[in-house]
Amino acid sequence: MTNNEDKLKKIISHAKEYGFVFQSSEIYDGLSAVYDYAQNGVELKRNIREQWWKAMVQMNENIVGIDSAIFMHPTIWKASGHVDAFNDPMIDNKDSKKRYRADVLVEEYLAKIEAKIDKEVEKAKGRFGESFDEEQFLNTNARVLEYKEKMSAISKRLFGSLEKNDLADVKSLIEELEIACPISGSKNWTEVKQFNLMFATQIGSTAEGASEIYLRPETAQGIFVNYLNVQKTGRMKIPFGIAQTGKAFRNEIVARQFIFRMREFEQMEMQFFVRPGEEMKWYEYWKAERMKWHLSLGMEAKNYRFHDHEKLAHYANAAADIEFNFPMGFKELEGIHSRTDFDLKAHEEYTGKKLRYFDPELNESYVPYVVETSIGLDRMFLAVMSTAYNEEKLEDGSERVVLNLPPALAPYKVAVLPLMKKDGLPEKAREIMADLQEDFMCQYEEKDAIGKRYRRQDAIGTPFCITIDHESLTDNSVTIRYRDSMKQERIAVADLKQLIVGKLKQKM
Ligand code: GAP
């Protein structure tokens, strides 16, 4: 693969060609930053969601799930701070008329400096060979230190100005760094302005009777406002968690990079309610647990890192991202936030209702503190796809595109393929298919040569192909072909299910 941008383009076109992700409203020329999941994509997405649900709800006795509505009382968003503070600083280029997030322009500038550091490391690796000590080099090389110092000064100034809402200084920074519009190439910028990301709509049938409500920008508030209902009806004892998956909506200014940043997307969130003062312990616990989950799926550790936040959201006293090495570089995949008692206290204030927990061990009531884990399902989908997508050169000189998906995530687990369309092979294959279908997502295919059918299954990531031939009719055995190794073995039909169940538990 030539470069990362190229890889993203290949994933986008593969996702379209093989029925994973389509641009929304494509026949109307599309709707920007909105996507539809197709027949294979919907299965992959469902499997990722189920793995998350299993790890969070099924495997933890003290975590339960809910499914709250997208529409909520509008005052909730006032209390949560989203009406006043869920803003992005935006800036327009006067020549191209393109709108950018001011902080993203500066962050892209910082990424360029980081790329220069990487280049220095690569050069030094070549010079020093085996004896190269990367850590020592990063801590002592004069040029690297200069780059690092520059990066630190720029981020300090950016975050400082954003914190103080000093938007004029953010503009000055962009000008001083001589950042140009990638489209017009000009440095002719407007002032920086705050832009609220929530979508508003009307509830009620007449203009006079209607009132403005928002499409939820996070699923978390549905959990907060139901916290006491769940605690009481579920007789939950602190520490306990409430999980939910569902759609969230943000009017993103910078909407590109495929399903990485969408205007309608899906979150998988869990709020963990703890004793005040114990939140940092649980924050560390959930950071470690969530990273374990990613690795348990067979994702590679080298593609992950933590990024501790310098600039905290309005509700947090500590926050970290789990970043993934997407084709566009390391970017946020999941957030772990220590949200203090900010949300519950705010809902108490706005409703006048007590949201306290009586702790029988301490014999006192308090507003619990909250540690949140929040991952974008679509981003996880992209992380999985970009790890799984591989172009392979085979021994016979041919090439294949294969999705090396963890078997548990693959849209279809098994393809059932009669070698020929005659001699009773399709009937036998149908019989096997009907039995396997009870337990696994299966696909039946009898068209085209067997090699071509294998390639189609490789491209959608089906881990097992079962071929039915003439021998199958006499000895009730089939050939199973493994996607990754392409190895084949003969197996009795009676043993198929057990073998597949065992393999589905294996990692990528
Ligand atoms: N409740 C906390 C919260 O919403 P966030 O960091 O704004 O925190 C959490 O979002 C996760 O949701 C992100 O880590 C990301 O995976 C996903 N996400 C956020 N905005 C997104 C967007 N526009 N498109 C796709 N995923 C998004």
Coordinates of C-alpha atoms and ligand atoms in Angstrom, one line a residue:
M1 CA 0.0 0.0 0.0
T2 CA 1.5 3.3 -1.0
N3 CA 0.4 5.6 1.8
N4 CA -2.2 6.1 4.4
E5 CA -4.5 8.4 2.4
D6 CA -4.5 5.7 -0.2
K7 CA -5.5 3.1 2.4
L8 CA -8.5 5.2 3.5
K9 CA -9.6 5.6 -0.1
K10 CA -9.3 1.9 -0.6
I11 CA -11.3 1.1 2.5
I12 CA -14.0 3.5 1.4
S13 CA -14.3 2.0 -2.0
H14 CA -14.2 -1.6 -0.6
A15 CA -16.9 -0.7 1.9
K16 CA -19.1 0.5 -1.0
E17 CA -18.3 -2.3 -3.5
Y18 CA -18.9 -5.1 -1.0
G19 CA -22.0 -3.7 0.7
F20 CA -20.6 -2.3 4.0
V21 CA -21.2 1.4 3.9
F22 CA -23.0 3.7 1.4
Q23 CA -23.1 7.5 1.3
S24 CA -26.5 8.5 2.5
S25 CA -29.0 9.7 -0.2
E26 CA -26.4 8.8 -2.8
I27 CA -28.8 9.0 -5.8
Y28 CA -29.5 12.6 -4.7
D29 CA -25.7 13.3 -4.7
G30 CA -25.4 12.4 -1.1
L31 CA -25.7 14.2 2.2
S32 CA -22.4 15.3 3.7
A33 CA -21.1 13.4 6.7
V34 CA -24.1 11.1 6.8
Y35 CA -23.7 7.4 5.9
D36 CA -25.9 4.3 5.6
Y37 CA -24.8 0.8 6.7
A38 CA -25.4 -1.8 4.0
Q39 CA -26.1 -5.5 4.2
N40 CA -22.7 -6.6 5.4
G41 CA -21.9 -3.4 7.3
V42 CA -25.0 -3.7 9.5
E43 CA -23.9 -7.2 10.6
L44 CA -20.4 -6.1 11.4
K45 CA -21.7 -3.1 13.3
R46 CA -24.2 -5.3 15.2
N47 CA -21.4 -7.7 16.1
I48 CA -19.2 -4.9 17.5
R49 CA -22.2 -3.6 19.5
E50 CA -22.9 -7.0 20.9
Q51 CA -19.3 -7.6 21.9
W52 CA -19.4 -4.3 23.8
W53 CA -22.7 -5.1 25.4
K54 CA -21.4 -8.5 26.5
A55 CA -18.2 -7.0 28.0
M56 CA -20.0 -4.2 29.8
V57 CA -23.5 -5.6 30.8
Q58 CA -23.4 -9.4 30.5
M59 CA -20.0 -9.8 32.2
N60 CA -20.6 -7.2 35.0
E61 CA -23.3 -8.0 37.6
N62 CA -23.3 -4.3 38.7
I63 CA -24.0 -2.9 35.2
V64 CA -27.4 -2.8 33.6
G65 CA -28.5 -1.4 30.3
I66 CA -31.2 1.0 29.2
D67 CA -32.5 2.4 25.9
S68 CA -33.6 6.0 26.4
A69 CA -35.4 8.2 23.8
I70 CA -33.5 10.5 21.5
F71 CA -35.9 13.4 22.2
M72 CA -35.6 14.7 25.7
H73 CA -36.9 17.7 27.7
P74 CA -35.0 20.7 26.3
T75 CA -34.0 22.0 29.8
I76 CA -31.8 18.9 30.1
W77 CA -29.4 20.4 27.6
K78 CA -29.4 23.7 29.5
A79 CA -28.6 21.8 32.8
S80 CA -25.9 19.6 31.1
G81 CA -24.1 22.7 29.8
H82 CA -24.6 21.8 26.2
V83 CA -26.7 24.9 25.3
D84 CA -24.0 27.2 26.6
A85 CA -20.8 25.3 26.2
F86 CA -21.1 22.6 23.5
N87 CA -19.4 24.8 21.0
D88 CA -16.5 24.6 18.5
P89 CA -14.5 27.6 17.6
M90 CA -14.9 28.2 13.9
I91 CA -13.1 30.3 11.4
D92 CA -13.9 31.0 7.7
N93 CA -11.5 31.6 4.9
K94 CA -12.7 34.7 3.1
D95 CA -11.4 33.5 -0.3
S96 CA -12.5 29.9 -0.5
K97 CA -15.5 30.6 1.8
K98 CA -14.7 27.3 3.6
R99 CA -15.3 26.9 7.3
Y100 CA -12.8 25.3 9.6
R101 CA -12.5 24.5 13.3
A102 CA -9.9 26.9 14.5
D103 CA -8.4 24.4 17.0
V104 CA -8.2 21.7 14.3
L105 CA -6.2 24.1 12.0
V106 CA -3.7 24.5 14.8
E107 CA -3.7 20.8 15.6
E108 CA -3.0 20.0 12.0
Y109 CA 0.0 22.3 12.2
L110 CA 1.2 20.5 15.3
A111 CA 0.8 17.1 13.5
K112 CA 3.1 18.4 10.8
I113 CA 5.8 19.2 13.4
E114 CA 5.2 15.7 14.8
A115 CA 5.7 14.2 11.4
K116 CA 9.1 16.0 11.2
I117 CA 10.1 14.4 14.5
D118 CA 9.2 11.0 13.1
K119 CA 11.3 11.7 10.0
E120 CA 14.3 12.6 12.3
V121 CA 13.8 9.3 14.1
E122 CA 13.7 7.3 10.8
K123 CA 16.9 9.0 9.6
A124 CA 18.6 8.3 12.9
K125 CA 17.5 4.7 12.8
G126 CA 19.2 4.3 9.4
R127 CA 22.4 6.0 10.7
F128 CA 22.7 4.1 13.9
G129 CA 21.3 0.7 12.9
E130 CA 20.9 -2.0 15.6
S131 CA 22.4 0.2 18.4
F132 CA 19.7 2.9 18.0
D133 CA 17.9 3.8 21.2
E134 CA 14.8 5.7 20.2
E135 CA 13.9 6.9 23.7
Q136 CA 17.3 8.4 24.3
F137 CA 17.3 10.0 20.9
L138 CA 13.9 11.6 21.5
N139 CA 15.1 13.0 24.8
T140 CA 18.5 14.3 23.7
N141 CA 18.6 15.2 20.0
A142 CA 18.8 19.0 19.7
R143 CA 16.5 19.3 16.7
V144 CA 13.9 17.0 18.2
L145 CA 13.9 19.0 21.4
E146 CA 13.5 22.2 19.5
Y147 CA 10.4 20.8 17.7
K148 CA 9.0 19.5 21.0
E149 CA 9.4 22.8 22.7
K150 CA 7.7 24.6 19.8
M151 CA 4.8 22.1 19.9
S152 CA 4.4 22.5 23.7
A153 CA 4.4 26.3 23.4
I154 CA 1.8 26.3 20.7
S155 CA -0.6 23.8 22.5
K156 CA -0.2 25.7 25.7
R157 CA -1.2 28.9 24.0
L158 CA -4.1 27.3 22.1
F159 CA -5.6 25.6 25.1
G160 CA -5.0 28.6 27.3
S161 CA -6.9 30.9 24.9
L162 CA -9.7 28.4 24.4
E163 CA -10.0 28.0 28.2
K164 CA -10.4 31.8 28.6
N165 CA -12.6 32.0 25.5
D166 CA -10.0 34.4 24.1
L167 CA -11.0 33.8 20.5
A168 CA -9.1 36.9 19.2
D169 CA -5.9 35.2 20.4
V170 CA -6.7 31.9 18.7
K171 CA -7.0 34.0 15.4
S172 CA -3.7 35.7 16.2
L173 CA -2.1 32.3 16.7
I174 CA -3.3 31.1 13.3
E175 CA -1.9 34.2 11.7
E176 CA 1.4 34.0 13.5
L177 CA 1.8 30.4 12.5
E178 CA 1.0 31.5 8.9
I179 CA -1.6 28.8 8.5
A180 CA -3.1 28.9 5.0
C181 CA -6.4 27.6 3.8
P182 CA -5.8 24.2 2.2
I183 CA -8.2 25.1 -0.6
S184 CA -7.5 28.7 -1.6
G185 CA -3.9 28.8 -0.1
S186 CA -4.7 32.2 1.3
K187 CA -4.3 33.5 4.9
N188 CA -7.3 35.7 4.6
W189 CA -9.3 34.7 7.7
T190 CA -12.5 35.9 9.4
E191 CA -12.7 36.3 13.2
V192 CA -13.0 33.1 15.3
K193 CA -16.6 32.5 16.5
Q194 CA -18.2 29.9 18.7
F195 CA -20.7 27.5 17.0
N196 CA -23.1 25.3 18.9
L197 CA -23.1 21.7 17.6
M198 CA -26.6 20.7 18.6
F199 CA -29.4 20.2 16.0
A200 CA -32.6 21.8 17.0
T201 CA -36.1 20.9 15.8
Q202 CA -39.7 21.5 16.8
I203 CA -42.0 19.3 18.8
G204 CA -45.7 19.9 18.5
S205 CA -47.9 20.3 15.5
T206 CA -48.5 24.1 15.2
A207 CA -46.0 26.9 15.1
E208 CA -47.6 28.6 18.2
G209 CA -47.9 25.4 20.2
A210 CA -44.5 24.0 19.2
S211 CA -41.4 24.2 21.2
E212 CA -37.8 23.8 20.3
I213 CA -36.1 20.6 21.3
Y214 CA -32.7 19.1 20.4
L215 CA -31.5 15.9 18.9
R216 CA -29.3 14.5 21.7
P217 CA -25.6 15.2 21.1
E218 CA -24.6 12.3 23.5
T219 CA -26.5 9.4 24.9
A220 CA -25.2 10.0 28.4
Q221 CA -27.9 12.4 29.5
G222 CA -30.5 9.7 29.0
I223 CA -28.7 7.7 31.6
F224 CA -28.3 10.6 34.1
V225 CA -32.0 11.5 34.1
N226 CA -32.9 7.9 34.6
Y227 CA -30.2 7.2 37.2
L228 CA -32.6 7.2 40.2
N229 CA -35.3 5.2 38.5
V230 CA -32.8 2.5 37.6
Q231 CA -31.1 2.6 41.0
K232 CA -34.4 2.1 42.8
T233 CA -36.1 -0.4 40.5
G234 CA -32.9 -2.4 40.1
R235 CA -31.9 -2.1 43.8
M236 CA -28.5 -1.1 42.6
K237 CA -25.7 -0.5 45.1
I238 CA -22.9 1.9 44.5
P239 CA -20.6 1.3 42.7
F240 CA -22.9 0.4 39.7
G241 CA -23.1 1.3 36.1
I242 CA -25.8 2.0 33.5
A243 CA -25.0 1.3 29.8
Q244 CA -26.7 2.2 26.6
T245 CA -26.0 2.3 22.9
G246 CA -27.8 4.6 20.5
K247 CA -27.8 7.5 18.0
A248 CA -26.3 10.9 18.7
F249 CA -26.3 14.0 16.5
R250 CA -23.8 16.8 16.1
N251 CA -23.7 19.5 13.5
E252 CA -19.9 19.0 12.9
I253 CA -18.1 21.8 11.1
V254 CA -15.2 19.6 10.0
A255 CA -17.1 16.7 8.5
R256 CA -14.7 14.5 6.6
Q257 CA -12.7 11.3 6.8
F258 CA -15.6 9.0 6.0
I259 CA -17.4 7.5 9.1
F260 CA -14.8 9.0 11.5
R261 CA -16.7 12.2 12.0
M262 CA -20.4 12.1 11.2
R263 CA -23.3 14.3 11.9
E264 CA -25.5 11.3 12.8
F265 CA -23.5 8.5 14.6
E266 CA -23.9 5.9 17.3
Q267 CA -22.4 5.9 20.7
M268 CA -21.8 3.1 23.2
E269 CA -21.7 4.7 26.7
M270 CA -21.5 3.6 30.3
Q271 CA -21.9 5.8 33.3
F272 CA -20.4 4.3 36.5
F273 CA -21.7 5.8 39.7
V274 CA -19.2 5.8 42.6
R275 CA -18.6 7.3 46.0
P276 CA -17.3 10.9 46.0
G277 CA -13.5 10.7 46.5
E278 CA -13.2 7.2 44.8
E279 CA -13.6 8.5 41.3
M280 CA -9.9 8.5 40.4
K281 CA -9.6 4.8 41.4
W282 CA -12.5 3.9 39.1
Y283 CA -11.2 6.2 36.4
E284 CA -7.9 4.3 36.3
Y285 CA -9.8 1.0 36.5
W286 CA -12.0 1.8 33.5
K287 CA -9.1 3.1 31.5
A288 CA -7.4 -0.2 31.9
E289 CA -10.6 -2.3 31.4
R290 CA -11.5 -0.5 28.2
M291 CA -8.1 -1.0 26.7
K292 CA -8.3 -4.7 27.6
W293 CA -11.6 -4.9 25.7
H294 CA -10.0 -3.6 22.5
L295 CA -7.1 -6.0 22.7
S296 CA -9.4 -8.9 23.6
L297 CA -11.0 -8.5 20.1
G298 CA -7.6 -9.3 18.6
M299 CA -6.8 -5.6 17.7
E300 CA -3.0 -4.9 17.8
A301 CA -1.6 -3.1 20.8
K302 CA 0.8 -1.1 18.6
N303 CA -2.2 0.7 17.1
Y304 CA -3.4 2.0 20.5
R305 CA -2.2 4.7 22.9
F306 CA -3.7 6.8 25.7
H307 CA -3.9 10.6 25.4
D308 CA -4.5 12.5 28.6
H309 CA -6.5 15.7 28.1
E310 CA -5.0 19.0 28.9
K311 CA -8.2 20.9 28.0
L312 CA -11.0 19.3 30.0
A313 CA -14.7 19.4 28.9
H314 CA -17.0 21.5 31.0
Y315 CA -18.0 18.5 33.1
A316 CA -14.7 16.6 33.8
N317 CA -12.0 16.6 36.4
A318 CA -9.9 14.1 34.5
A319 CA -10.2 12.7 30.9
A320 CA -8.2 10.5 28.6
D321 CA -8.8 9.3 25.0
I322 CA -8.0 5.9 23.8
E323 CA -6.5 6.8 20.5
F324 CA -6.3 4.4 17.5
N325 CA -3.9 4.5 14.6
F326 CA -6.5 5.1 11.8
P327 CA -5.3 5.5 8.2
M328 CA -5.2 9.2 9.0
G329 CA -2.9 8.7 12.0
F330 CA -3.6 8.4 15.7
K331 CA -7.0 9.8 16.6
E332 CA -9.6 9.5 19.4
L333 CA -11.6 6.3 19.3
E334 CA -13.0 6.3 22.9
G335 CA -13.1 8.7 25.8
I336 CA -12.8 7.9 29.5
H337 CA -14.1 10.8 31.6
S338 CA -14.3 11.5 35.3
R339 CA -17.4 13.6 35.2
T340 CA -17.6 14.3 39.0
D341 CA -21.1 15.0 40.2
F342 CA -21.5 17.8 37.6
D343 CA -24.5 16.3 35.7
L344 CA -26.5 14.9 38.6
K345 CA -26.0 18.1 40.6
A346 CA -27.1 20.2 37.6
H347 CA -30.2 18.1 37.1
E348 CA -31.0 18.5 40.9
E349 CA -30.7 22.2 40.5
Y350 CA -32.9 22.5 37.4
T351 CA -35.6 20.1 38.6
G352 CA -35.6 20.8 42.3
K353 CA -35.6 17.0 42.8
K354 CA -33.1 15.1 44.9
L355 CA -30.9 12.7 43.0
R356 CA -29.1 11.3 46.1
Y357 CA -28.0 7.9 47.0
F358 CA -28.3 6.6 50.5
D359 CA -25.1 4.6 51.2
P360 CA -25.9 2.0 53.9
E361 CA -22.3 1.4 54.7
L362 CA -21.5 5.0 55.3
N363 CA -25.0 5.8 56.7
E364 CA -25.1 9.0 54.6
S365 CA -26.7 10.4 51.4
Y366 CA -24.7 11.9 48.6
V367 CA -24.8 12.8 44.9
P368 CA -22.6 10.0 43.3
Y369 CA -19.6 10.8 41.2
V370 CA -19.5 9.4 37.7
V371 CA -16.8 7.8 35.6
E372 CA -17.9 7.5 32.0
T373 CA -16.7 5.3 29.2
S374 CA -17.8 6.5 25.7
I375 CA -16.9 5.0 22.4
G376 CA -18.2 5.8 18.9
L377 CA -19.5 2.6 17.3
D378 CA -18.8 4.0 13.8
R379 CA -15.2 4.9 14.7
M380 CA -14.8 1.4 16.1
F381 CA -16.1 0.0 12.8
L382 CA -13.5 2.1 10.9
A383 CA -10.8 0.9 13.3
V384 CA -11.8 -2.8 12.7
M385 CA -12.1 -2.3 9.0
S386 CA -8.7 -0.6 8.7
T387 CA -7.0 -3.3 10.6
A388 CA -8.7 -6.1 8.7
Y389 CA -8.3 -4.8 5.2
N390 CA -5.4 -6.5 3.5
E391 CA -4.1 -6.9 0.0
E392 CA -2.2 -10.1 -0.4
K393 CA 0.1 -11.4 -3.1
L394 CA -0.3 -15.2 -3.3
E395 CA 2.3 -17.8 -4.1
D396 CA 0.9 -18.4 -7.6
G397 CA 1.4 -14.7 -8.4
S398 CA -2.3 -13.8 -8.1
E399 CA -3.7 -11.2 -5.6
R400 CA -6.6 -11.2 -3.2
V401 CA -8.2 -8.6 -1.1
V402 CA -9.2 -10.1 2.3
L403 CA -10.8 -8.8 5.4
N404 CA -9.0 -10.6 8.2
L405 CA -11.8 -9.7 10.6
P406 CA -11.9 -11.3 14.1
P407 CA -14.2 -14.3 13.4
A408 CA -16.6 -13.1 16.1
L409 CA -17.1 -9.8 14.3
A410 CA -17.4 -11.1 10.7
P411 CA -20.8 -10.4 9.1
Y412 CA -21.1 -14.0 7.9
K413 CA -19.4 -16.8 9.8
V414 CA -19.9 -19.5 7.2
A415 CA -20.4 -19.8 3.4
V416 CA -22.0 -23.0 2.2
L417 CA -20.8 -23.8 -1.4
P418 CA -21.9 -26.8 -3.4
L419 CA -19.0 -27.6 -5.8
M420 CA -21.4 -28.0 -8.7
K421 CA -25.0 -27.1 -9.5
K422 CA -26.0 -30.7 -10.2
D423 CA -25.9 -34.3 -9.0
G424 CA -27.8 -33.6 -5.8
L425 CA -25.0 -31.3 -4.4
P426 CA -27.2 -28.2 -4.0
E427 CA -29.7 -30.3 -2.1
K428 CA -27.1 -31.7 0.3
A429 CA -25.6 -28.2 0.7
R430 CA -29.1 -26.8 1.5
E431 CA -29.6 -29.4 4.2
I432 CA -26.2 -28.5 5.8
M433 CA -27.0 -24.8 5.5
A434 CA -30.4 -25.2 7.2
D435 CA -28.7 -26.8 10.2
L436 CA -25.9 -24.3 10.5
Q437 CA -28.2 -21.3 10.1
E438 CA -29.7 -22.1 13.4
D439 CA -26.5 -21.0 15.1
F440 CA -24.5 -18.8 12.6
M441 CA -25.0 -16.2 10.0
C442 CA -24.6 -18.3 6.8
Q443 CA -24.5 -17.5 3.1
Y444 CA -25.3 -19.9 0.3
E445 CA -23.6 -19.6 -3.0
E446 CA -23.6 -21.8 -6.0
K447 CA -22.8 -19.4 -8.9
D448 CA -19.3 -19.2 -10.5
A449 CA -16.2 -21.3 -10.1
I450 CA -15.3 -22.2 -6.5
G451 CA -12.1 -20.0 -6.6
K452 CA -14.2 -17.0 -7.5
R453 CA -16.6 -17.7 -4.7
Y454 CA -13.8 -18.0 -2.2
R455 CA -12.5 -14.6 -3.2
R456 CA -16.0 -13.0 -2.8
Q457 CA -16.1 -14.5 0.7
D458 CA -12.6 -13.3 1.5
A459 CA -13.6 -9.8 0.6
I460 CA -16.4 -9.7 3.1
G461 CA -14.4 -11.5 5.7
T462 CA -16.2 -14.8 6.0
P463 CA -13.9 -17.0 8.1
F464 CA -15.1 -20.4 7.0
C465 CA -16.1 -21.8 3.6
I466 CA -17.8 -25.2 3.5
T467 CA -17.6 -27.0 0.2
I468 CA -19.9 -29.9 -0.6
D469 CA -18.7 -32.4 -3.3
H470 CA -19.6 -35.8 -4.5
E471 CA -17.8 -37.5 -1.6
S472 CA -20.0 -35.6 0.7
L473 CA -23.0 -37.6 -0.6
T474 CA -21.5 -40.9 0.4
D475 CA -19.5 -40.2 3.5
N476 CA -21.3 -37.2 4.9
S477 CA -18.0 -35.1 5.1
V478 CA -17.2 -31.7 3.7
T479 CA -14.1 -29.5 3.0
I480 CA -13.7 -26.5 5.3
R481 CA -11.5 -23.8 4.0
Y482 CA -10.0 -21.2 6.4
R483 CA -10.0 -17.5 5.2
D484 CA -6.7 -16.4 6.6
S485 CA -4.5 -19.4 5.9
M486 CA -6.5 -20.6 2.9
K487 CA -5.8 -24.1 4.2
Q488 CA -8.4 -26.8 3.7
E489 CA -9.3 -29.9 5.6
R490 CA -11.9 -32.6 5.5
I491 CA -14.3 -32.8 8.3
A492 CA -17.4 -34.9 9.2
V493 CA -20.6 -32.8 8.9
A494 CA -21.5 -34.0 12.4
D495 CA -18.3 -32.2 13.8
L496 CA -18.8 -28.9 11.9
K497 CA -20.7 -26.9 14.6
Q498 CA -18.4 -27.7 17.4
L499 CA -15.3 -26.8 15.3
I500 CA -16.8 -23.5 14.2
V501 CA -17.9 -22.5 17.7
G502 CA -14.3 -23.2 19.0
K503 CA -12.7 -21.1 16.2
L504 CA -15.2 -18.2 16.7
K505 CA -13.7 -17.7 20.2
Q506 CA -10.2 -17.2 18.7
K507 CA -8.6 -13.8 18.2
M508 CA -7.8 -12.2 14.9
Ligands
GAP1 N1 -20.7 11.4 26.7 C1 -19.4 11.9 26.4 C2 -19.1 12.2 25.0 O1 -20.0 12.2 24.2 P1 -17.2 12.7 23.3 O2 -15.7 12.5 23.5 O3 -17.8 13.9 22.8 O4 -17.8 12.3 24.7 C3 -17.4 10.1 22.7 O5 -17.7 11.5 22.3 C4 -17.1 9.3 21.5 O6 -18.1 9.4 20.5 C5 -15.8 9.7 20.8 O7 -14.7 9.1 21.4 C6 -16.0 9.2 19.4 O8 -15.7 7.8 19.3 C7 -17.5 9.3 19.2 N2 -17.9 10.5 18.4 C8 -18.0 11.8 18.9 N3 -18.3 12.6 17.8 C9 -18.4 11.8 16.7 C10 -18.8 12.1 15.4 N4 -19.1 13.3 15.0 N5 -18.8 11.1 14.5 C11 -18.5 9.8 14.9 N6 -18.2 9.5 16.2 C12 -18.2 10.5 17.1

